[in-house]
Amino acid sequence: MLRRLTLRDFVIVTSLEVDLSGGFTALTGETGAGKSILIDALQLALGSRGDAGVVREGTARADISAEFEPSAELAALLAPWLEEAGFDSLEPGAPLLLRRVVDSQGKSRAWINGSTATVSQLRELGEHLVDIHGQHAWQSLTRADAVRALVDAQAGVDTSSLQQAWQARREAQRRLDEARSKQADLERERERLQWQISELDKLQPQADEWDELNTEHQRLSHGQAILDAARLALDAVSEADTNAESLTSRAIDALDEVAGVEPHLANALEVLREAQAQLQDAAHSLNSALHHTELDPDRLAELDNRMSAWMSLARRYRRPPQELPALLQSWKQELTELDAATDLAALEREAQQAHKAWLDVAKTVSKQRAQAAPAMAEAVTAAMQDLGMAGGRFEVALVKQDEPQAYGLENIEFLVAGHAGSTPRPLGKVASGGELSRLALAIAVTTSQRADEAAQVGTLIFDEIDSGVGGAVADTVGRLMQRLGRERQVMAVTHLAQVAACAHQHLLVSKALSQGQTVSDIREVQGEARVHEVARMLGGAITDTSRAHAQAMLTSAVAHDEEARADGSKAKRRKEAA
């Protein structure tokens, strides 16, 4: 539930902190006092669109914080979402804090439990926390998507599975349609690839082969020059009459005789001995090169032909020679994909399988909707009888579609008969504005009482949804709100004294002039102050009679609530005993 709402520099609010309790809370006040300001602020904290207009004139930013106390069931439901979104998980009993700041330039920032968030994340999280019904809520009930969402929520439909199956079906059908429309083009492309692959397959280029060919070609083409250089070097090192090795040996012999006498010559002697060893190593390597270097004109011609074939194909396909092996592999991969794309039989099987998979899910959804629709219709019809529409009837029509749709096999429409004997018609064609408001209220109350506790949002808000009703119907609306409040947190912006009298908590919104600016304030009223406010709402001057009437309404509402709670406790005990 919503525990605290904090506003700073929001529209005409300077600074305000409102603590909210469970049960049913009524927000009342004079016309124009800004009764909906709390709702507007909460919606902003829940990710609704915000602009510079929400910032109080003369200030830098509007700052809204909403603190929630999620139930254990809701905390468990939110845990995977929080983890996936990168937020800390909720500890048992820990609050959930949503914050939104909008500056005077219209720029917005958001936080969830102190961590930076996006506005869309606020909005997604808010869908699990608060359900808001406005005074024009009936308008959404004429939209097919909103109607389906209500019925699917009642039916417990897993719309994500339906959407995934639909996307898979659509993608499979797209591939099939594309293959059919491009069959001739695909076949020509396939033939082109096959010809190109056959050309490269004749060459059979191997990875790294081009570099190896170049290395061997360089060696063979310079074979005579290599032999001549190695022979000349070997002669100079060790085999000529006068060579480096023999001269070094003579120098060592000369120094060896006197090194013992002159210690300074020892270093030179050591260097010469190392040079002699290196010259011997060099002579060994040169001898090896002379024995292993061959002149092979046939192999050189073979390499010339091979490299010429590489270069020819490289020029034809405008690629460096070393890229030919990778090019061949890429063409073979493309051909494999084209073969799959031109295999209409396989694509048709895939499309049929995807359609069947979607149809199986859609049939399950249809069954769930068909089971939920009568119960929902019965519940709303029952609520209509208490809301001044005696004899009226509500129906949930499931209309089969000629073509498959993303949302399933049927469209859903709400039909209403305003009184006994009339034919149910689409809700949007009901003429009376008062009837529309009452129908919206009946549907809102009914759909808010889902059996799936984990799926329930913790807070219901009705923003002047009781507009256009009065008298005994107003009493019923108040009792309905009070009944909902025994199980959920309910907030209602109302102008009806009968509704306000049934609230467990009563907040009064007022507006005053302070330092030349209009500011709004909200405070909880109890005792005589609440009697005074209910008397004002009854209309006319506040007299002893109106105050007595207001007191009687409040006393009656409390008694009715206590009696209903006692009956509920007895019923619960009987159920547990059974």
XYZ file of C-alpha atoms in Angstrom:
578
model
C 0.000 0.000 0.000
C 0.955 3.674 -0.351
C 2.288 4.850 3.018
C 3.586 8.345 2.374
C 3.498 10.914 -0.411
C 5.899 13.862 -0.277
C 5.544 16.896 -2.549
C 7.863 19.851 -2.907
C 7.239 22.806 -5.254
C 4.598 20.903 -7.196
C 2.067 23.151 -9.031
C 0.634 25.151 -6.097
C 2.096 23.033 -3.291
C 5.144 24.478 -1.522
C 5.944 21.539 0.737
C 3.641 18.743 1.778
C 3.962 15.316 3.369
C 0.889 13.122 3.600
C 0.822 9.915 5.639
C -1.772 7.446 4.423
C -3.338 4.520 6.197
C -4.855 1.343 4.884
C -8.548 1.060 4.193
C -10.641 3.655 2.409
C -9.362 7.255 2.267
C -11.547 10.072 0.962
C -10.128 13.338 -0.421
C -12.572 16.248 -0.355
C -12.526 20.028 -0.560
C -14.109 23.081 -2.115
C -14.445 23.237 -5.887
C -11.127 24.417 -7.322
C -9.161 23.561 -4.177
C -7.084 21.042 -6.098
C -8.531 17.781 -4.778
C -6.831 15.813 -7.533
C -3.407 17.297 -6.838
C -2.316 14.251 -4.822
C -3.414 11.951 -7.619
C -1.550 14.048 -10.199
C 1.600 13.997 -8.074
C 1.355 10.244 -7.523
C 0.914 9.640 -11.238
C 4.070 11.664 -11.863
C 5.952 9.490 -9.354
C 4.582 6.448 -11.180
C 6.047 7.522 -14.515
C 3.347 9.639 -16.156
C 4.392 12.375 -18.542
C 5.758 15.474 -16.814
C 6.734 18.891 -18.135
C 7.852 22.254 -16.806
C 4.231 23.118 -16.032
C 4.277 20.954 -12.891
C 7.018 23.092 -11.314
C 5.706 25.744 -8.907
C 6.204 29.195 -10.340
C 9.498 30.783 -9.311
C 11.176 27.502 -8.242
C 13.846 25.371 -9.894
C 12.237 21.930 -9.713
C 9.317 19.827 -8.530
C 10.212 16.856 -6.346
C 7.769 13.979 -5.712
C 8.416 10.919 -3.549
C 6.040 8.013 -2.985
C 6.769 5.412 -0.316
C 5.030 2.048 -0.619
C 4.754 -0.865 1.765
C 4.381 -3.896 -0.497
C 2.717 -7.042 0.793
C 4.793 -10.207 1.067
C 3.033 -11.583 -2.031
C 3.713 -8.423 -4.055
C 7.340 -8.258 -2.865
C 7.851 -11.821 -4.104
C 6.221 -10.920 -7.416
C 8.439 -7.849 -7.854
C 11.709 -9.582 -6.853
C 12.539 -10.982 -10.329
C 11.707 -7.657 -11.986
C 13.911 -5.683 -9.586
C 16.788 -8.132 -10.043
C 16.550 -8.094 -13.834
C 16.373 -4.286 -13.866
C 19.497 -4.066 -11.689
C 17.907 -2.839 -8.436
C 18.476 -4.210 -4.951
C 15.923 -6.801 -3.877
C 13.385 -5.914 -1.206
C 14.060 -7.109 2.290
C 11.000 -8.428 4.178
C 9.038 -5.457 5.494
C 11.285 -2.930 3.719
C 9.641 0.054 1.983
C 9.721 0.715 -1.753
C 10.566 4.336 -2.554
C 9.825 5.944 -5.916
C 11.081 9.469 -6.615
C 10.674 11.809 -9.572
C 12.175 15.259 -10.122
C 11.142 17.599 -12.963
C 13.071 20.853 -13.416
C 11.879 24.182 -14.799
C 13.225 23.199 -18.234
C 11.015 20.118 -18.297
C 13.916 17.689 -17.820
C 13.095 14.686 -15.665
C 15.039 12.309 -13.406
C 13.828 9.220 -11.559
C 14.943 6.888 -8.757
C 13.816 3.547 -7.331
C 14.990 2.930 -3.766
C 17.708 5.531 -4.240
C 19.090 4.032 -7.465
C 18.795 5.908 -10.741
C 15.935 4.633 -12.889
C 14.204 5.469 -16.147
C 10.706 6.898 -16.342
C 9.588 3.761 -18.187
C 10.853 1.654 -15.271
C 8.797 3.794 -12.868
C 5.790 3.274 -15.096
C 6.306 -0.488 -15.339
C 6.754 -0.825 -11.581
C 3.773 1.447 -10.919
C 1.472 -0.923 -12.795
C 1.984 -3.414 -9.954
C 1.424 -0.844 -7.205
C -1.496 1.426 -8.106
C -4.637 1.152 -10.216
C -6.191 4.544 -11.035
C -9.765 4.975 -12.259
C -10.564 8.506 -13.445
C -13.903 10.242 -13.838
C -13.772 9.423 -17.547
C -12.797 5.802 -16.955
C -15.752 4.684 -19.064
C -13.980 6.024 -22.164
C -11.281 3.370 -21.946
C -14.000 0.727 -21.695
C -14.950 1.471 -25.295
C -11.452 0.585 -26.496
C -10.953 -3.009 -27.547
C -7.476 -3.282 -26.008
C -8.628 -1.970 -22.606
C -11.630 -4.317 -22.595
C -9.439 -7.309 -23.457
C -6.966 -6.347 -20.730
C -9.754 -6.300 -18.112
C -11.210 -9.645 -19.146
C -7.782 -11.258 -19.481
C -6.872 -10.040 -16.006
C -10.038 -11.658 -14.655
C -9.302 -14.843 -16.586
C -5.643 -14.999 -15.543
C -4.525 -15.084 -19.166
C -0.784 -15.229 -19.817
C -0.699 -12.671 -22.616
C 3.106 -12.901 -22.926
C 2.878 -16.528 -24.140
C 0.201 -15.528 -26.632
C 2.344 -12.664 -27.944
C 5.446 -14.840 -28.236
C 3.533 -17.494 -30.168
C 2.058 -14.806 -32.422
C 5.480 -13.295 -33.129
C 6.890 -16.727 -34.020
C 3.906 -17.388 -36.301
C 4.242 -14.010 -38.003
C 7.996 -14.453 -38.555
C 7.549 -17.926 -40.058
C 4.808 -16.632 -42.352
C 6.975 -13.648 -43.333
C 9.829 -15.937 -44.375
C 7.448 -18.076 -46.421
C 5.786 -15.102 -48.120
C 9.164 -13.552 -48.875
C 10.470 -16.792 -50.364
C 7.379 -17.112 -52.543
C 7.547 -13.545 -53.826
C 11.289 -13.702 -54.478
C 11.513 -17.262 -55.695
C 12.844 -16.331 -59.172
C 15.361 -13.833 -57.751
C 16.495 -16.320 -55.131
C 16.997 -19.022 -57.763
C 19.117 -16.682 -59.910
C 21.168 -15.727 -56.861
C 21.546 -19.389 -55.998
C 22.828 -20.192 -59.516
C 25.283 -17.291 -59.373
C 26.668 -18.470 -56.040
C 26.972 -22.056 -57.276
C 28.989 -20.923 -60.319
C 31.299 -18.738 -58.204
C 31.806 -21.523 -55.695
C 32.650 -24.005 -58.475
C 35.300 -21.564 -59.784
C 36.960 -21.274 -56.399
C 36.523 -24.978 -55.680
C 38.699 -25.730 -58.739
C 41.477 -23.738 -57.079
C 40.726 -25.153 -53.599
C 42.514 -22.311 -51.803
C 43.649 -23.239 -48.319
C 44.046 -20.943 -45.353
C 47.606 -19.460 -45.177
C 48.481 -21.136 -48.502
C 49.086 -17.820 -50.274
C 51.791 -16.808 -47.795
C 53.412 -20.241 -48.050
C 53.420 -20.048 -51.871
C 55.085 -16.644 -51.791
C 57.767 -17.828 -49.385
C 58.632 -20.913 -51.438
C 58.540 -18.965 -54.711
C 60.938 -16.371 -53.347
C 63.352 -19.108 -52.282
C 63.279 -21.021 -55.574
C 63.411 -17.959 -57.817
C 66.560 -16.794 -56.012
C 68.162 -20.267 -55.757
C 71.354 -19.549 -57.867
C 71.961 -16.259 -56.083
C 71.621 -18.058 -52.747
C 74.154 -20.758 -53.795
C 76.665 -18.193 -55.088
C 76.447 -16.115 -51.943
C 76.761 -19.130 -49.646
C 79.861 -20.434 -51.580
C 81.581 -17.050 -51.485
C 80.846 -16.671 -47.777
C 82.110 -20.215 -47.015
C 85.368 -19.563 -48.884
C 85.922 -16.357 -46.950
C 85.148 -17.990 -43.633
C 86.992 -21.320 -43.888
C 87.824 -22.801 -47.299
C 89.887 -20.227 -49.218
C 93.690 -20.320 -48.945
C 93.468 -17.248 -46.803
C 90.266 -17.314 -44.715
C 88.899 -15.749 -41.561
C 89.052 -18.920 -39.503
C 92.754 -19.629 -40.266
C 93.722 -16.021 -39.659
C 91.898 -16.052 -36.332
C 93.653 -19.270 -35.387
C 97.047 -17.671 -36.143
C 96.151 -14.696 -33.942
C 95.164 -17.005 -31.079
C 98.425 -18.943 -31.378
C 100.452 -15.744 -31.270
C 98.727 -14.346 -28.198
C 98.573 -17.638 -26.396
C 102.397 -17.663 -26.044
C 102.548 -14.243 -24.343
C 99.200 -14.028 -22.522
C 100.760 -15.460 -19.404
C 103.342 -12.650 -19.410
C 100.982 -9.815 -20.268
C 97.631 -10.194 -18.455
C 96.064 -7.366 -20.505
C 96.147 -9.601 -23.588
C 93.972 -12.223 -21.883
C 90.741 -10.379 -22.759
C 91.697 -10.096 -26.426
C 92.593 -13.794 -26.485
C 89.184 -14.714 -25.066
C 87.371 -12.617 -27.662
C 89.322 -14.242 -30.486
C 88.473 -17.722 -29.220
C 84.754 -16.794 -29.150
C 85.071 -15.393 -32.687
C 86.721 -18.649 -33.806
C 83.798 -20.661 -32.400
C 81.274 -18.405 -34.138
C 83.152 -18.646 -37.454
C 83.055 -22.443 -37.166
C 79.270 -22.285 -36.536
C 78.848 -20.010 -39.545
C 80.849 -22.387 -41.737
C 78.654 -25.287 -40.620
C 75.458 -23.344 -41.493
C 76.835 -22.289 -44.882
C 77.764 -25.886 -45.700
C 74.250 -26.990 -44.767
C 72.709 -24.290 -46.986
C 74.868 -25.375 -49.925
C 73.814 -29.009 -49.524
C 70.073 -28.273 -49.114
C 69.549 -25.487 -51.640
C 68.461 -26.934 -54.952
C 67.642 -25.456 -58.290
C 64.166 -26.868 -59.193
C 62.831 -25.141 -62.350
C 59.890 -27.544 -62.587
C 58.701 -26.722 -59.085
C 59.233 -23.029 -59.770
C 57.056 -23.261 -62.887
C 54.409 -25.110 -60.884
C 54.412 -22.342 -58.277
C 54.150 -19.705 -61.008
C 51.046 -21.387 -62.424
C 49.445 -21.820 -59.000
C 50.045 -18.201 -58.006
C 48.802 -16.996 -61.397
C 45.514 -18.858 -60.814
C 45.187 -17.220 -57.372
C 45.839 -13.757 -58.822
C 43.386 -14.278 -61.676
C 40.510 -15.157 -59.319
C 41.497 -12.401 -56.910
C 41.267 -9.820 -59.715
C 37.972 -11.248 -60.949
C 36.307 -10.958 -57.552
C 38.214 -7.818 -56.539
C 39.664 -9.267 -53.397
C 43.235 -9.626 -52.073
C 44.513 -13.162 -52.852
C 44.832 -14.046 -49.173
C 41.064 -13.487 -48.712
C 40.007 -16.154 -51.243
C 39.653 -19.030 -48.697
C 37.384 -16.915 -46.429
C 35.422 -15.725 -49.472
C 34.784 -19.326 -50.513
C 33.492 -20.216 -47.037
C 31.196 -17.164 -46.943
C 29.714 -18.060 -50.326
C 29.070 -21.617 -49.171
C 27.287 -20.255 -46.072
C 25.175 -17.947 -48.248
C 24.302 -20.854 -50.505
C 23.215 -22.927 -47.503
C 20.948 -20.077 -46.364
C 19.588 -19.618 -49.890
C 18.894 -23.338 -50.167
C 16.873 -23.068 -46.962
C 15.105 -19.949 -48.233
C 14.191 -21.617 -51.525
C 12.957 -24.785 -49.823
C 9.286 -23.805 -49.906
C 8.158 -27.156 -48.553
C 10.286 -26.725 -45.425
C 9.145 -23.111 -44.996
C 5.521 -24.144 -45.367
C 6.000 -26.811 -42.689
C 7.580 -24.239 -40.360
C 4.714 -21.805 -40.963
C 2.141 -24.526 -40.306
C 3.902 -25.602 -37.108
C 4.144 -21.990 -35.890
C 0.460 -21.435 -36.655
C -0.492 -24.590 -34.806
C 1.605 -23.575 -31.800
C -0.093 -20.156 -31.754
C -3.514 -21.752 -32.255
C -2.977 -24.067 -29.286
C -2.147 -21.102 -27.058
C -5.012 -19.046 -28.512
C -7.506 -21.855 -27.857
C -6.343 -22.063 -24.251
C -6.792 -18.286 -23.940
C -10.247 -18.518 -25.521
C -11.236 -21.190 -23.023
C -10.031 -19.025 -20.123
C -11.931 -16.022 -21.470
C -15.093 -18.058 -22.006
C -14.936 -19.269 -18.406
C -14.282 -15.816 -16.950
C -16.781 -13.819 -19.050
C -20.055 -15.116 -17.474
C -18.750 -14.690 -13.912
C -17.591 -11.179 -14.669
C -20.891 -10.322 -16.346
C -22.841 -11.676 -13.382
C -20.762 -9.702 -10.876
C -21.057 -6.418 -12.781
C -24.788 -6.976 -13.279
C -25.187 -7.475 -9.528
C -23.267 -4.257 -8.853
C -25.494 -2.374 -11.326
C -28.595 -3.242 -9.280
C -27.124 -1.381 -6.314
C -26.055 1.591 -8.419
C -29.466 2.789 -9.568
C -29.686 0.548 -12.624
C -32.232 -1.975 -11.336
C -33.122 -4.536 -13.981
C -30.034 -3.633 -15.990
C -27.822 -6.320 -17.423
C -24.156 -6.504 -18.338
C -22.698 -8.937 -20.849
C -19.197 -9.798 -21.988
C -19.428 -10.691 -25.673
C -16.710 -12.844 -27.235
C -16.839 -12.228 -30.986
C -15.001 -14.713 -33.189
C -12.631 -13.140 -35.725
C -12.422 -14.163 -39.371
C -8.649 -13.753 -39.400
C -6.079 -14.645 -36.723
C -5.040 -11.689 -34.596
C -2.222 -11.051 -32.139
C -4.704 -10.967 -29.251
C -6.302 -14.331 -30.049
C -9.284 -15.853 -31.791
C -11.916 -13.393 -30.613
C -12.551 -9.744 -29.985
C -14.201 -8.763 -26.705
C -16.938 -6.184 -26.250
C -18.924 -4.991 -23.242
C -22.690 -4.898 -23.825
C -25.121 -3.152 -21.496
C -28.885 -3.053 -21.072
C -29.681 -0.048 -18.872
C -33.003 -1.416 -17.621
C -35.190 -4.522 -17.702
C -36.557 -5.492 -21.091
C -33.983 -3.552 -23.129
C -31.534 -5.183 -25.507
C -27.887 -5.076 -24.504
C -25.926 -2.654 -26.633
C -22.231 -1.743 -26.835
C -21.248 0.214 -23.750
C -20.140 3.212 -25.791
C -23.692 3.652 -27.091
C -25.286 3.982 -23.648
C -26.704 7.501 -23.725
C -26.671 8.680 -20.111
C -23.449 10.147 -18.732
C -24.555 9.145 -15.244
C -25.076 5.563 -16.387
C -21.633 5.529 -17.951
C -20.022 6.675 -14.718
C -21.948 4.116 -12.677
C -21.092 1.354 -15.127
C -17.427 2.304 -14.963
C -17.629 2.209 -11.176
C -19.376 -1.181 -11.198
C -16.749 -2.610 -13.533
C -13.890 -1.034 -11.579
C -15.148 -2.410 -8.274
C -15.817 -5.855 -9.736
C -12.501 -6.180 -11.573
C -10.638 -4.933 -8.516
C -11.819 -7.956 -6.529
C -9.765 -10.568 -8.342
C -9.190 -13.808 -6.517
C -5.513 -13.846 -7.415
C -4.043 -11.970 -4.459
C -0.514 -11.984 -5.876
C -1.767 -10.257 -9.019
C -3.603 -7.518 -7.143
C -2.190 -4.036 -6.984
C -2.040 -2.748 -3.445
C -3.759 0.597 -3.991
C -6.947 1.531 -5.862
C -7.630 5.181 -6.665
C -10.978 6.568 -7.843
C -10.693 10.139 -9.110
C -14.237 11.600 -9.082
C -15.554 8.430 -10.669
C -18.804 8.993 -8.710
C -19.566 12.098 -10.757
C -23.215 12.237 -11.836
C -24.658 10.098 -9.054
C -26.462 11.020 -5.860
C -29.121 9.962 -3.376
C -29.376 6.268 -2.565
C -26.849 5.460 -5.308
C -24.307 7.673 -3.555
C -24.873 5.667 -0.358
C -24.198 2.476 -2.307
C -21.019 3.926 -3.818
C -19.785 4.797 -0.338
C -20.556 1.302 0.949
C -18.756 -0.235 -2.052
C -15.660 1.881 -1.423
C -15.806 0.976 2.270
C -16.131 -2.722 1.451
C -13.140 -2.569 -0.895
C -11.200 -0.750 1.795
C -11.570 -3.689 4.157
C -9.365 -5.730 1.814
C -7.333 -3.159 -0.135
C -6.106 0.396 0.196
C -8.630 2.623 -1.576
C -8.386 6.364 -2.234
C -11.236 8.369 -3.715
C -11.473 12.009 -4.732
C -15.165 12.717 -4.197
C -17.716 15.513 -3.889
C -20.347 13.217 -2.338
C -20.936 13.459 1.413
C -22.341 9.913 1.440
C -19.051 8.577 0.016
C -16.813 10.669 2.284
C -18.767 9.560 5.374
C -17.864 5.920 4.667
C -14.106 6.574 4.574
C -11.749 5.196 7.183
C -9.506 8.234 6.680
C -10.662 11.679 5.533
C -8.236 14.165 3.948
C -9.349 17.760 3.377
C -7.797 19.757 0.544
C -7.777 23.536 0.929
C -6.337 26.469 -0.970
C -5.189 29.807 0.428
C -3.236 32.940 -0.507
C 0.256 33.117 1.011
C 2.728 35.908 0.247
C 0.911 36.762 -2.935
C 0.812 33.168 -4.189
C -1.927 30.561 -4.102
C -0.840 27.473 -2.191
C -2.604 24.197 -1.544
C -2.652 22.228 1.684
C -3.937 18.799 2.712
C -4.701 17.714 6.255
C -6.542 14.852 7.885
C -9.850 15.804 9.525
C -11.343 13.956 12.470
C -14.022 14.541 15.045
C -15.833 17.874 14.757
C -13.689 18.999 11.842
C -14.830 15.990 9.838
C -18.464 16.535 10.798
C -18.106 20.125 9.584
C -16.647 19.011 6.234
C -19.360 16.382 5.625
C -22.014 18.976 6.524
C -20.478 21.365 3.981
C -20.594 18.667 1.334
C -24.298 18.120 1.951
C -24.868 21.578 0.471
C -26.312 24.856 1.635
C -25.427 26.646 4.842
C -23.852 24.696 7.692
C -26.536 24.531 10.369
C -27.220 22.457 13.431
C -29.490 20.339 11.256
C -26.849 19.726 8.582
C -24.268 18.960 11.250
C -26.617 16.504 12.911
C -27.270 14.907 9.530
C -23.535 14.648 8.907
C -22.934 13.127 12.352
C -25.682 10.571 11.728
C -24.123 9.596 8.390
C -20.709 9.123 9.993
C -22.115 7.101 12.886
C -24.120 4.921 10.520
C -21.074 4.342 8.290
C -18.943 3.264 11.262
C -21.664 0.935 12.541
C -22.141 -0.592 9.099
C -18.403 -1.137 8.742
C -18.076 -2.771 12.158
C -21.050 -5.024 11.480
C -19.647 -6.047 8.095
C -16.255 -6.789 9.647
C -17.884 -8.920 12.354
C -19.891 -10.848 9.757
C -16.720 -11.327 7.712
C -14.843 -12.695 10.723
C -17.656 -15.148 11.471
C -17.744 -16.320 7.875
C -13.981 -16.775 7.890
C -14.101 -18.847 11.067
C -16.885 -21.014 9.648
C -14.850 -21.555 6.487
C -11.747 -22.473 8.481
C -13.775 -24.853 10.680
C -15.221 -26.544 7.627
